[in-house]
Amino acid sequence: MAVSANTPLSLVQDVYKKLPGNVAVARERLGRPLTLTEKILFNHLADPRGQAVERGRSYADFHP
């Protein structure tokens, strides 16, 4: 069985390009170092600067 990736390389590159900026926004908003999971989730948030991120209360919209 052959395995192949269907995700365009440009999409993956765009996600990684945004990572440093989104992690900085997350650290500023939360006021503490981030877990790996938080870094990944913040990088996929639809609006990392404005979306509510209150644990156990907020719902989030994510991009791939």
CSV table of N, CA and C in Angstrom, one decimal:
chain,number,residue,atom,x,y,z
A,1,MET,N,0.8,-1.2,0.0
A,1,MET,CA,0.0,0.0,0.0
A,1,MET,C,0.9,1.2,0.0
A,2,ALA,N,0.7,2.1,-1.0
A,2,ALA,CA,1.5,3.3,-1.0
A,2,ALA,C,0.8,4.4,-0.2
A,3,VAL,N,1.7,5.2,0.5
A,3,VAL,CA,1.2,6.3,1.3
A,3,VAL,C,1.7,7.6,0.7
A,4,SER,N,0.8,8.5,0.6
A,4,SER,CA,1.2,9.8,0.0
A,4,SER,C,0.6,11.0,0.8
A,5,ALA,N,1.2,12.1,0.8
A,5,ALA,CA,0.7,13.3,1.5
A,5,ALA,C,-0.1,14.1,0.5
A,6,ASN,N,-1.3,14.5,0.9
A,6,ASN,CA,-2.1,15.3,0.0
A,6,ASN,C,-2.1,16.8,0.4
A,7,THR,N,-1.5,17.1,1.5
A,7,THR,CA,-1.4,18.5,1.9
A,7,THR,C,-0.4,19.3,1.1
A,8,PRO,N,-0.8,20.4,0.4
A,8,PRO,CA,0.2,21.2,-0.4
A,8,PRO,C,1.3,21.7,0.5
A,9,LEU,N,2.5,21.6,0.0
A,9,LEU,CA,3.7,22.1,0.7
A,9,LEU,C,3.6,23.5,1.1
A,10,SER,N,2.9,24.4,0.3
A,10,SER,CA,2.8,25.8,0.6
A,10,SER,C,1.9,26.0,1.8
A,11,LEU,N,0.9,25.2,2.1
A,11,LEU,CA,0.1,25.3,3.3
A,11,LEU,C,0.9,25.0,4.5
A,12,VAL,N,1.7,23.9,4.4
A,12,VAL,CA,2.6,23.5,5.6
A,12,VAL,C,3.6,24.7,5.9
A,13,GLN,N,4.2,25.2,4.8
A,13,GLN,CA,5.2,26.3,5.0
A,13,GLN,C,4.5,27.5,5.6
A,14,ASP,N,3.3,27.8,5.2
A,14,ASP,CA,2.6,29.0,5.8
A,14,ASP,C,2.4,28.8,7.3
A,15,VAL,N,2.0,27.6,7.7
A,15,VAL,CA,1.7,27.3,9.1
A,15,VAL,C,3.0,27.5,9.9
A,16,TYR,N,4.1,27.0,9.4
A,16,TYR,CA,5.4,27.1,10.1
A,16,TYR,C,5.9,28.6,10.1
A,17,LYS,N,5.6,29.3,9.1
A,17,LYS,CA,6.0,30.7,9.0
A,17,LYS,C,5.4,31.6,10.1
A,18,LYS,N,4.2,31.2,10.5
A,18,LYS,CA,3.4,32.0,11.5
A,18,LYS,C,3.7,31.6,12.9
A,19,LEU,N,4.4,30.5,13.1
A,19,LEU,CA,4.7,29.9,14.4
A,19,LEU,C,5.3,30.9,15.4
A,20,PRO,N,6.5,31.5,15.0
A,20,PRO,CA,7.1,32.4,16.0
A,20,PRO,C,6.3,33.6,16.5
A,21,GLY,N,5.6,34.2,15.5
A,21,GLY,CA,4.7,35.3,15.9
A,21,GLY,C,3.5,34.9,16.8
A,22,ASN,N,2.9,33.8,16.4
A,22,ASN,CA,1.8,33.3,17.2
A,22,ASN,C,2.2,32.8,18.6
A,23,VAL,N,3.4,32.2,18.7
A,23,VAL,CA,3.8,31.8,20.0
A,23,VAL,C,4.1,33.0,20.9
A,24,ALA,N,4.7,34.1,20.3
A,24,ALA,CA,4.9,35.3,21.0
A,24,ALA,C,3.6,36.0,21.5
A,25,VAL,N,2.6,36.0,20.7
A,25,VAL,CA,1.3,36.5,21.1
A,25,VAL,C,0.7,35.6,22.3
A,26,ALA,N,0.9,34.3,22.2
A,26,ALA,CA,0.3,33.5,23.2
A,26,ALA,C,1.1,33.7,24.5
A,27,ARG,N,2.4,33.8,24.5
A,27,ARG,CA,3.1,34.1,25.7
A,27,ARG,C,2.7,35.4,26.4
A,28,GLU,N,2.5,36.4,25.5
A,28,GLU,CA,2.1,37.7,26.0
A,28,GLU,C,0.7,37.6,26.6
A,29,ARG,N,-0.2,36.9,26.0
A,29,ARG,CA,-1.6,36.9,26.5
A,29,ARG,C,-1.7,36.0,27.8
A,30,LEU,N,-0.9,34.9,27.8
A,30,LEU,CA,-1.0,34.1,29.0
A,30,LEU,C,-0.1,34.5,30.1
A,31,GLY,N,1.0,35.2,29.8
A,31,GLY,CA,1.9,35.7,30.8
A,31,GLY,C,2.7,34.6,31.4
A,32,ARG,N,3.0,33.6,30.7
A,32,ARG,CA,3.9,32.5,31.2
A,32,ARG,C,4.4,31.7,30.0
A,33,PRO,N,5.4,30.8,30.3
A,33,PRO,CA,5.9,29.9,29.2
A,33,PRO,C,4.8,29.0,28.8
A,34,LEU,N,4.9,28.5,27.6
A,34,LEU,CA,3.8,27.6,27.0
A,34,LEU,C,4.2,26.2,27.0
A,35,THR,N,3.2,25.3,27.0
A,35,THR,CA,3.4,23.9,26.8
A,35,THR,C,3.5,23.7,25.3
A,36,LEU,N,4.0,22.5,24.9
A,36,LEU,CA,4.0,22.2,23.4
A,36,LEU,C,2.6,22.2,22.9
A,37,THR,N,1.7,21.7,23.6
A,37,THR,CA,0.3,21.7,23.1
A,37,THR,C,-0.3,23.1,22.9
A,38,GLU,N,0.0,24.0,23.9
A,38,GLU,CA,-0.5,25.4,23.7
A,38,GLU,C,0.2,26.0,22.5
A,39,LYS,N,1.4,25.8,22.2
A,39,LYS,CA,2.1,26.3,21.1
A,39,LYS,C,1.4,25.9,19.8
A,40,ILE,N,1.1,24.6,19.7
A,40,ILE,CA,0.5,24.0,18.5
A,40,ILE,C,-0.9,24.6,18.4
A,41,LEU,N,-1.7,24.6,19.5
A,41,LEU,CA,-3.1,25.1,19.4
A,41,LEU,C,-3.1,26.6,19.0
A,42,PHE,N,-2.3,27.4,19.6
A,42,PHE,CA,-2.3,28.8,19.3
A,42,PHE,C,-1.9,29.1,17.9
A,43,ASN,N,-1.0,28.3,17.3
A,43,ASN,CA,-0.6,28.4,16.0
A,43,ASN,C,-1.7,28.1,15.0
A,44,HIS,N,-2.7,27.3,15.4
A,44,HIS,CA,-3.8,27.0,14.5
A,44,HIS,C,-5.1,27.8,14.8
A,45,LEU,N,-5.0,28.7,15.8
A,45,LEU,CA,-6.2,29.5,16.1
A,45,LEU,C,-6.6,30.4,15.0
A,46,ALA,N,-7.9,30.6,14.7
A,46,ALA,CA,-8.3,31.4,13.6
A,46,ALA,C,-7.9,32.9,13.9
A,47,ASP,N,-7.9,33.3,15.2
A,47,ASP,CA,-7.6,34.7,15.6
A,47,ASP,C,-6.8,34.6,16.9
A,48,PRO,N,-5.5,34.4,16.8
A,48,PRO,CA,-4.7,34.3,18.0
A,48,PRO,C,-4.6,35.5,18.9
A,49,ARG,N,-4.8,36.7,18.3
A,49,ARG,CA,-4.7,37.9,19.1
A,49,ARG,C,-6.1,38.3,19.8
A,50,GLY,N,-7.2,37.9,19.2
A,50,GLY,CA,-8.4,38.3,19.7
A,50,GLY,C,-9.4,37.3,20.3
A,51,GLN,N,-9.1,36.0,19.9
A,51,GLN,CA,-10.0,35.0,20.3
A,51,GLN,C,-9.9,34.7,21.8
A,52,ALA,N,-11.0,34.5,22.5
A,52,ALA,CA,-11.0,34.2,23.9
A,52,ALA,C,-10.3,32.8,24.2
A,53,VAL,N,-9.5,32.8,25.2
A,53,VAL,CA,-8.7,31.6,25.5
A,53,VAL,C,-8.8,31.3,27.0
A,54,GLU,N,-10.0,31.2,27.6
A,54,GLU,CA,-10.1,30.9,29.0
A,54,GLU,C,-10.4,29.4,29.2
A,55,ARG,N,-9.5,28.7,29.9
A,55,ARG,CA,-9.6,27.3,30.0
A,55,ARG,C,-10.9,26.8,30.6
A,56,GLY,N,-11.5,25.9,30.0
A,56,GLY,CA,-12.8,25.3,30.5
A,56,GLY,C,-14.0,26.2,30.2
A,57,ARG,N,-13.8,27.3,29.5
A,57,ARG,CA,-15.0,28.2,29.2
A,57,ARG,C,-15.1,28.6,27.8
A,58,SER,N,-14.0,28.8,27.1
A,58,SER,CA,-14.0,29.3,25.8
A,58,SER,C,-14.1,28.2,24.7
A,59,TYR,N,-14.7,28.6,23.6
A,59,TYR,CA,-14.7,27.7,22.4
A,59,TYR,C,-13.8,28.3,21.4
A,60,ALA,N,-13.1,27.5,20.6
A,60,ALA,CA,-12.1,28.1,19.7
A,60,ALA,C,-12.4,27.6,18.3
A,61,ASP,N,-12.1,28.5,17.3
A,61,ASP,CA,-12.1,28.2,15.9
A,61,ASP,C,-10.7,28.0,15.5
A,62,PHE,N,-10.4,26.9,14.8
A,62,PHE,CA,-9.1,26.5,14.4
A,62,PHE,C,-9.0,26.4,12.9
A,63,HIS,N,-7.8,26.7,12.3
A,63,HIS,CA,-7.5,26.4,10.9
A,63,HIS,C,-6.6,25.2,10.9
A,64,PRO,N,-6.6,24.6,9.7
A,64,PRO,CA,-5.7,23.3,9.6
A,64,PRO,C,-4.3,23.7,9.8
